[in-house]
Short mmCIF file of C-alpha atoms in Angstrom, two decimals:
data_model
loop_
_atom_site.label_atom_id
_atom_site.label_comp_id
_atom_site.label_asym_id
_atom_site.label_seq_id
_atom_site.Cartn_x
_atom_site.Cartn_y
_atom_site.Cartn_z
CA VAL A 1 -118.96 173.36 123.54
CA CYS A 2 -119.96 172.20 120.96
CA THR A 3 -122.30 173.18 117.88
CA VAL A 4 -125.17 171.08 116.48
CA LEU A 5 -125.29 172.11 113.02
CA ASN A 6 -127.38 169.04 111.64
CA THR A 7 -128.72 165.54 112.69
CA ALA A 8 -125.21 163.58 111.54
CA GLN A 9 -122.89 166.56 112.55
CA MET A 10 -122.03 168.79 114.72
CA GLU A 11 -118.38 171.34 115.30
CA CYS A 12 -116.47 170.91 117.98
CA PRO A 13 -113.71 173.30 118.61
CA SER A 14 -110.67 171.80 119.97
CA PRO A 15 -109.81 171.76 123.95
CA PRO A 16 -106.45 174.26 124.70
CA VAL A 17 -103.75 172.06 126.00
CA ASN A 18 -101.22 174.30 125.86
CA GLY A 19 -99.64 174.35 129.27
CA LYS A 20 -100.26 170.67 129.52
CA PHE A 21 -98.40 169.61 126.62
CA HIS A 22 -95.44 172.10 126.96
CA GLN A 23 -95.42 170.66 130.32
CA TRP A 24 -95.44 166.76 128.59
CA SER A 25 -93.06 167.91 125.92
CA ARG A 26 -90.10 168.89 128.62
CA VAL A 27 -90.31 165.70 129.86
CA ARG A 28 -90.17 163.67 127.14
CA ARG A 29 -86.99 165.79 126.24
CA SER A 30 -86.01 165.89 129.49
CA GLU A 31 -86.04 161.89 130.24
CA GLN A 32 -84.92 160.93 126.48
CA LYS A 33 -82.56 164.15 126.14
CA ILE A 34 -84.21 164.58 122.36
CA PRO A 35 -82.30 168.18 121.20
CA ARG A 36 -85.37 170.59 119.98
CA SER A 37 -85.58 170.90 116.48
CA PRO A 38 -88.56 170.72 113.90
CA GLN A 39 -87.67 167.82 112.53
CA LYS A 40 -88.13 165.96 115.81
CA TYR A 41 -91.52 166.91 116.15
CA GLN A 42 -92.33 162.83 115.80
CA GLU A 43 -91.49 162.90 119.27
CA THR A 44 -93.09 166.09 121.19
CA GLN A 45 -96.61 164.42 120.08
CA MET A 46 -99.12 163.95 123.11
CA ALA A 47 -102.44 162.03 121.86
CA LEU A 48 -105.11 162.85 124.10
CA GLN A 49 -108.78 160.73 124.26
CA ILE A 50 -112.19 161.80 122.73
CA SER A 51 -114.61 162.02 125.08
CA PHE A 52 -118.21 163.88 125.16
CA ILE A 53 -120.85 164.67 127.91
CA MET A 54 -124.31 164.31 126.42
CA ASP A 55 -126.81 164.37 129.48
CA SER A 56 -126.54 160.38 130.22
CA VAL A 57 -125.50 158.80 127.62
CA GLU A 58 -121.90 157.10 129.18
CA ALA A 59 -120.85 155.62 126.06
CA VAL A 60 -119.62 158.64 124.61
CA LYS A 61 -117.44 158.99 127.59
CA ASP A 62 -115.09 156.53 126.27
CA LEU A 63 -115.24 156.36 122.44
CA GLU A 64 -111.73 153.64 122.97
CA LYS A 65 -114.60 151.09 124.11
CA HIS A 66 -117.16 150.97 123.29
CA PHE A 67 -117.26 152.63 119.57
CA GLN A 68 -113.14 150.60 118.99
CA ASN A 69 -113.32 150.96 115.33
CA LEU A 70 -113.42 155.52 115.08
CA ARG A 71 -110.52 157.37 115.61
CA SER A 72 -110.73 159.02 119.34
CA GLN A 73 -107.36 160.38 119.99
CA LEU A 74 -107.17 163.58 119.36
CA ILE A 75 -102.94 164.39 118.73
CA TYR A 76 -101.85 167.45 119.61
CA VAL A 77 -98.51 168.97 117.97
CA GLU A 78 -96.24 171.70 118.73
CA ASP A 79 -98.45 175.11 116.81
CA PRO A 80 -96.27 176.01 113.22
CA ARG A 81 -93.58 179.02 113.40
CA PHE A 82 -93.26 181.25 110.83
CA LEU A 83 -90.34 183.73 110.20
CA GLN A 84 -90.11 187.20 109.99
CA PHE A 85 -88.71 189.10 106.66
CA PRO A 86 -84.79 190.52 107.41
CA ASN A 87 -84.40 193.82 108.58
CA GLN A 88 -88.86 193.46 108.62
CA MET A 89 -88.69 194.11 105.07
CA LYS A 90 -88.59 191.94 101.60
CA LEU A 91 -89.03 192.67 98.47
CA TYR A 92 -90.71 191.19 95.85
CA LYS A 93 -89.58 191.63 92.03
CA GLY A 94 -92.27 189.75 90.46
CA ASP A 95 -92.07 185.91 91.38
CA THR A 96 -93.92 183.30 93.80
CA LEU A 97 -93.21 185.38 98.32
CA VAL A 98 -91.33 182.69 99.74
CA ILE A 99 -91.92 182.38 103.76
CA GLU A 100 -89.85 180.54 106.32
CA GLY A 101 -91.04 179.04 109.46
CA GLU A 102 -90.91 175.61 111.40
CA ASN A 103 -93.40 172.65 111.74
CA LEU A 104 -95.92 174.25 109.09
CA ASN A 105 -97.37 171.82 108.15
CA LEU A 106 -97.90 169.51 110.59
CA ALA A 107 -101.20 169.83 111.41
CA SER A 108 -102.27 172.00 108.78
CA ASP A 109 -102.69 172.55 104.92
CA GLU A 110 -103.31 175.07 102.70
CA THR A 111 -106.96 175.73 102.79
CA ASP A 112 -105.91 176.33 106.95
CA VAL A 113 -103.48 178.97 105.88
CA ASN A 114 -104.98 182.41 104.88
CA VAL A 115 -101.99 184.36 103.91
CA THR A 116 -102.75 188.46 103.85
CA ILE A 117 -100.89 191.64 102.02
CA GLY A 118 -101.99 195.10 103.25
CA THR A 119 -106.37 193.41 103.21
CA CYS A 120 -105.57 191.34 100.18
CA SER A 121 -105.12 188.36 100.05
CA CYS A 122 -102.14 186.20 99.01
CA ASN A 123 -103.14 182.82 97.04
CA VAL A 124 -101.97 179.85 99.15
CA THR A 125 -100.10 177.17 96.23
CA SER A 126 -97.70 175.03 98.64
CA LEU A 127 -97.71 174.28 102.49
CA ALA A 128 -94.23 172.14 103.35
CA LEU A 129 -92.25 171.71 106.91
CA THR A 130 -90.43 174.59 106.51
CA GLN A 131 -91.35 176.74 103.90
CA LEU A 132 -95.03 177.90 102.68
CA VAL A 133 -95.35 179.62 99.31
CA CYS A 134 -98.33 181.81 97.89
CA ILE A 135 -98.99 184.01 94.73
CA PRO A 136 -99.20 188.28 95.84
CA PRO A 137 -101.84 190.33 93.91
CA GLU A 138 -99.73 192.07 90.65
CA VAL A 139 -100.20 195.16 92.60
CA GLN A 140 -98.72 196.21 95.54
CA PRO A 141 -101.63 196.96 98.70
CA THR A 142 -102.06 199.97 99.78
CA GLY A 143 -99.58 200.55 103.90
CA THR A 144 -102.02 198.42 105.69
CA ASN A 145 -102.21 195.41 107.83
CA GLU A 146 -104.88 193.24 107.08
CA ILE A 147 -108.16 194.68 108.76
CA GLY A 148 -107.16 197.89 106.84
CA PHE A 149 -104.96 200.07 110.12
CA SER A 150 -102.63 201.57 107.87
CA THR A 151 -98.57 200.89 108.30
CA GLY A 152 -96.65 204.04 108.68
CA ASN A 153 -94.25 203.76 106.01
CA ASN A 154 -96.98 202.73 102.78
CA LEU A 155 -95.51 198.88 103.19
CA PRO A 156 -97.96 196.66 103.07
CA LEU A 157 -97.89 194.86 106.21
CA VAL A 158 -97.67 190.64 105.17
CA VAL A 159 -99.54 188.50 108.06
CA VAL A 160 -100.38 184.31 108.73
CA ARG A 161 -103.20 182.81 109.69
CA VAL A 162 -103.76 179.33 110.82
CA GLY A 163 -106.92 178.69 111.78
CA GLN A 164 -108.97 180.60 114.00
CA HIS A 165 -106.49 181.92 116.99
CA LEU A 166 -102.82 181.63 115.95
CA ARG A 167 -101.22 185.62 113.78
CA PHE A 168 -97.87 185.59 112.90
CA SER A 169 -97.05 189.32 111.29
CA ILE A 170 -94.25 188.52 109.38
CA GLY A 171 -92.98 191.77 107.91
CA TYR A 172 -93.15 194.38 105.36
CA LEU A 173 -93.42 193.93 101.31
CA ARG A 174 -92.21 196.29 98.76
CA TYR A 175 -92.57 195.38 95.38
CA GLU A 176 -90.01 196.77 93.19
CA VAL A 177 -92.05 194.86 89.81
CA ILE A 178 -90.70 195.57 86.23
CA LYS A 179 -94.19 197.37 84.67
CA PRO A 180 -94.37 197.19 81.47
CA TYR A 181 -94.53 200.82 79.42
CA ASN A 182 -97.98 201.70 78.24
CA PHE A 183 -98.63 203.13 74.72
CA PRO A 184 -100.13 205.50 73.85
CA PRO A 185 -103.14 204.39 72.14
CA GLU A 186 -102.37 207.33 69.42
CA ALA A 187 -98.67 205.58 69.01
CA ILE A 188 -100.35 202.13 69.06
CA ALA A 189 -102.87 203.26 65.78
CA GLY A 190 -99.90 205.45 64.00
CA ILE A 191 -97.40 202.42 64.30
CA THR A 192 -100.63 200.11 63.66
CA VAL A 193 -100.88 202.43 60.08
CA GLY A 194 -97.45 202.10 59.37
CA ALA A 195 -97.12 198.48 59.45
CA THR A 196 -100.42 198.19 57.22
CA ILE A 197 -98.24 200.42 55.02
CA PHE A 198 -95.62 199.26 55.10
CA ILE A 199 -97.26 195.31 54.12
CA VAL A 200 -99.29 196.62 51.74
CA LEU A 201 -96.07 197.69 49.55
CA PHE A 202 -94.11 194.96 50.40
CA VAL A 203 -96.98 192.70 48.38
CA ILE A 204 -97.08 194.80 46.23
CA VAL A 205 -92.82 195.01 45.37
CA LEU A 206 -93.40 191.32 45.27
CA VAL A 207 -95.79 191.32 43.04
CA VAL A 208 -93.65 193.50 40.61
CA TYR A 209 -90.75 191.52 41.53
CA ARG A 210 -92.98 188.43 40.58
CA ARG A 211 -93.97 189.81 37.37
CA LYS A 212 -90.46 190.96 36.53
CA SER A 213 -88.77 188.02 37.45
CA THR A 214 -91.43 185.68 35.30
CA GLN A 215 -90.81 188.31 32.50
CA ALA A 216 -87.44 187.60 32.22
CA GLU A 217 -88.26 183.72 32.46
CA ARG A 218 -89.82 184.18 29.76
CA GLU A 219 -87.72 185.71 27.78
CA TYR A 220 -84.91 183.60 28.72
CA LYS A 221 -86.47 180.79 28.33
CA ARG A 222 -87.43 182.30 24.04
CA ILE A 223 -83.50 183.40 23.97
CA GLN A 224 -82.58 179.92 24.68
CA ILE A 225 -84.98 178.43 21.77
CA GLN A 226 -83.16 180.10 19.73
CA MET A 227 -80.61 179.38 20.10
CA ASP A 228 -81.26 176.19 20.14
CA THR A 229 -82.11 176.25 16.88
CA LEU A 230 -79.77 178.31 15.73
CA GLU A 231 -77.16 175.50 16.49
CA SER A 232 -79.63 172.74 15.74
CA ASN A 233 -79.63 175.45 12.40
CA VAL A 234 -75.45 175.57 11.49
CA ARG A 235 -74.83 171.64 12.74
CA SER A 236 -77.60 170.94 9.10
CA GLU A 237 -75.40 173.35 7.87
CA CYS A 238 -72.27 172.58 8.19
CA LYS A 239 -73.54 168.48 7.69
CA GLN A 240 -74.53 169.67 4.58
CA ALA A 241 -71.14 172.01 3.36
CA PHE A 242 -68.96 168.08 5.07
CA ALA A 243 -71.17 166.28 2.18
CA GLU A 244 -70.93 168.92 -0.83
CA LEU A 245 -67.04 169.15 0.41
CA GLN A 246 -66.84 164.94 0.27
CA THR A 247 -68.82 164.57 -2.66
CA ASP A 248 -66.61 166.99 -4.56
CA MET A 249 -63.56 165.46 -3.86
CA THR A 250 -64.16 162.52 -4.90
CA ASP A 251 -65.63 163.55 -8.48
CA LEU A 252 -62.10 165.05 -8.19
CA THR A 253 -60.42 162.05 -7.62
CA ALA A 254 -61.62 160.60 -9.89
CA ASP A 255 -60.92 162.84 -12.76
CA LEU A 256 -57.24 162.55 -11.60
CA GLU A 257 -57.39 159.17 -11.80
CA SER A 258 -58.97 158.96 -15.03
CA SER A 259 -56.52 161.27 -16.97
CA GLY A 260 -53.51 162.31 -14.47
CA ILE A 261 -52.75 165.01 -13.02
CA PRO A 262 -51.98 168.13 -15.69
CA THR A 263 -49.02 169.36 -16.24
CA LEU A 264 -47.03 172.57 -18.28
CA ASP A 265 -43.93 171.30 -20.27
CA HIS A 266 -40.93 172.87 -19.17
CA LYS A 267 -40.57 175.92 -21.94
CA ASN A 268 -44.35 176.68 -20.18
CA TYR A 269 -43.60 175.94 -17.22
CA ILE A 270 -40.66 178.70 -17.11
CA MET A 271 -42.92 181.69 -18.49
CA LYS A 272 -45.83 181.37 -16.26
CA VAL A 273 -43.38 181.49 -12.99
CA PHE A 274 -41.35 184.67 -14.44
CA PHE A 275 -42.89 186.02 -17.02
CA PRO A 276 -46.87 186.13 -16.47
CA GLY A 277 -49.05 186.91 -19.37
CA VAL A 278 -46.07 187.50 -21.60
CA SER A 279 -47.01 185.99 -24.87
CA ASP A 280 -44.05 186.71 -27.33
CA HIS A 281 -40.37 187.43 -25.53
CA PRO A 282 -37.08 187.60 -26.81
CA ILE A 283 -35.85 184.57 -24.87
CA LEU A 284 -38.00 182.78 -26.32
CA ASN A 285 -36.69 183.25 -29.96
CA ASP A 286 -33.90 180.82 -30.90
CA PRO A 287 -30.88 180.73 -31.28
CA LYS A 288 -29.14 181.98 -33.81
CA VAL A 289 -25.35 181.31 -34.54
CA ILE A 290 -22.87 183.53 -36.49
#
């Protein structure tokens, strides 16, 4: 029975053909000797013609004949199968939740699958042929099933629903998420004040150090200028003294060249060497002849 939504659209639930589908699948496998495997889902598809009984309208009873441009076949595939958690329980450590299975996306996508953890929803992010991935809530839900009934072990039950009729109980989920430590407001205020004081002291020390460095640099420049001035003065004095020395040597050389080197006679030389400061000495007297 279809439900008319508006003048251009109606919604019709697909009729159940489970018995016929499984019988047809067994016949196909026995004829072609196909093993039961999720990789062989192409061989277990069953296509049925769609038709409608709408009063006395004969054309809609055979869409393939009268409406050739329409997709008039409804393809049935095997139901998805979700695997339960090992030992009916799984530890959640803060990552995504991965649920294994078979034939998961043959006739479904992420919008057709609803995953609940307790009474909370698990956001489905990916649906592959053998895996479903969802993001659980940050805090572990209460220990109930999807409708709020207690599970008896204080753990939430993970349930997967596909469409309106398929329900799979996967197992229980235990959170082992490392919770961040919540600092009390007093500790946060103390840390903030301490950090502020440290920053202020650091700025003061930096300013003082900068000032001392500037003063030291200025003093160094002053001493360097003094040293340069002293070096220049010494250099000038050395040049002047050397020039004066050269002048004196030139005058002395000229005097020697003009007058010659002054010398003493033998007698005066001997007296100045052996008897300095003595002008009258017996040895200076002429020898007496007896």
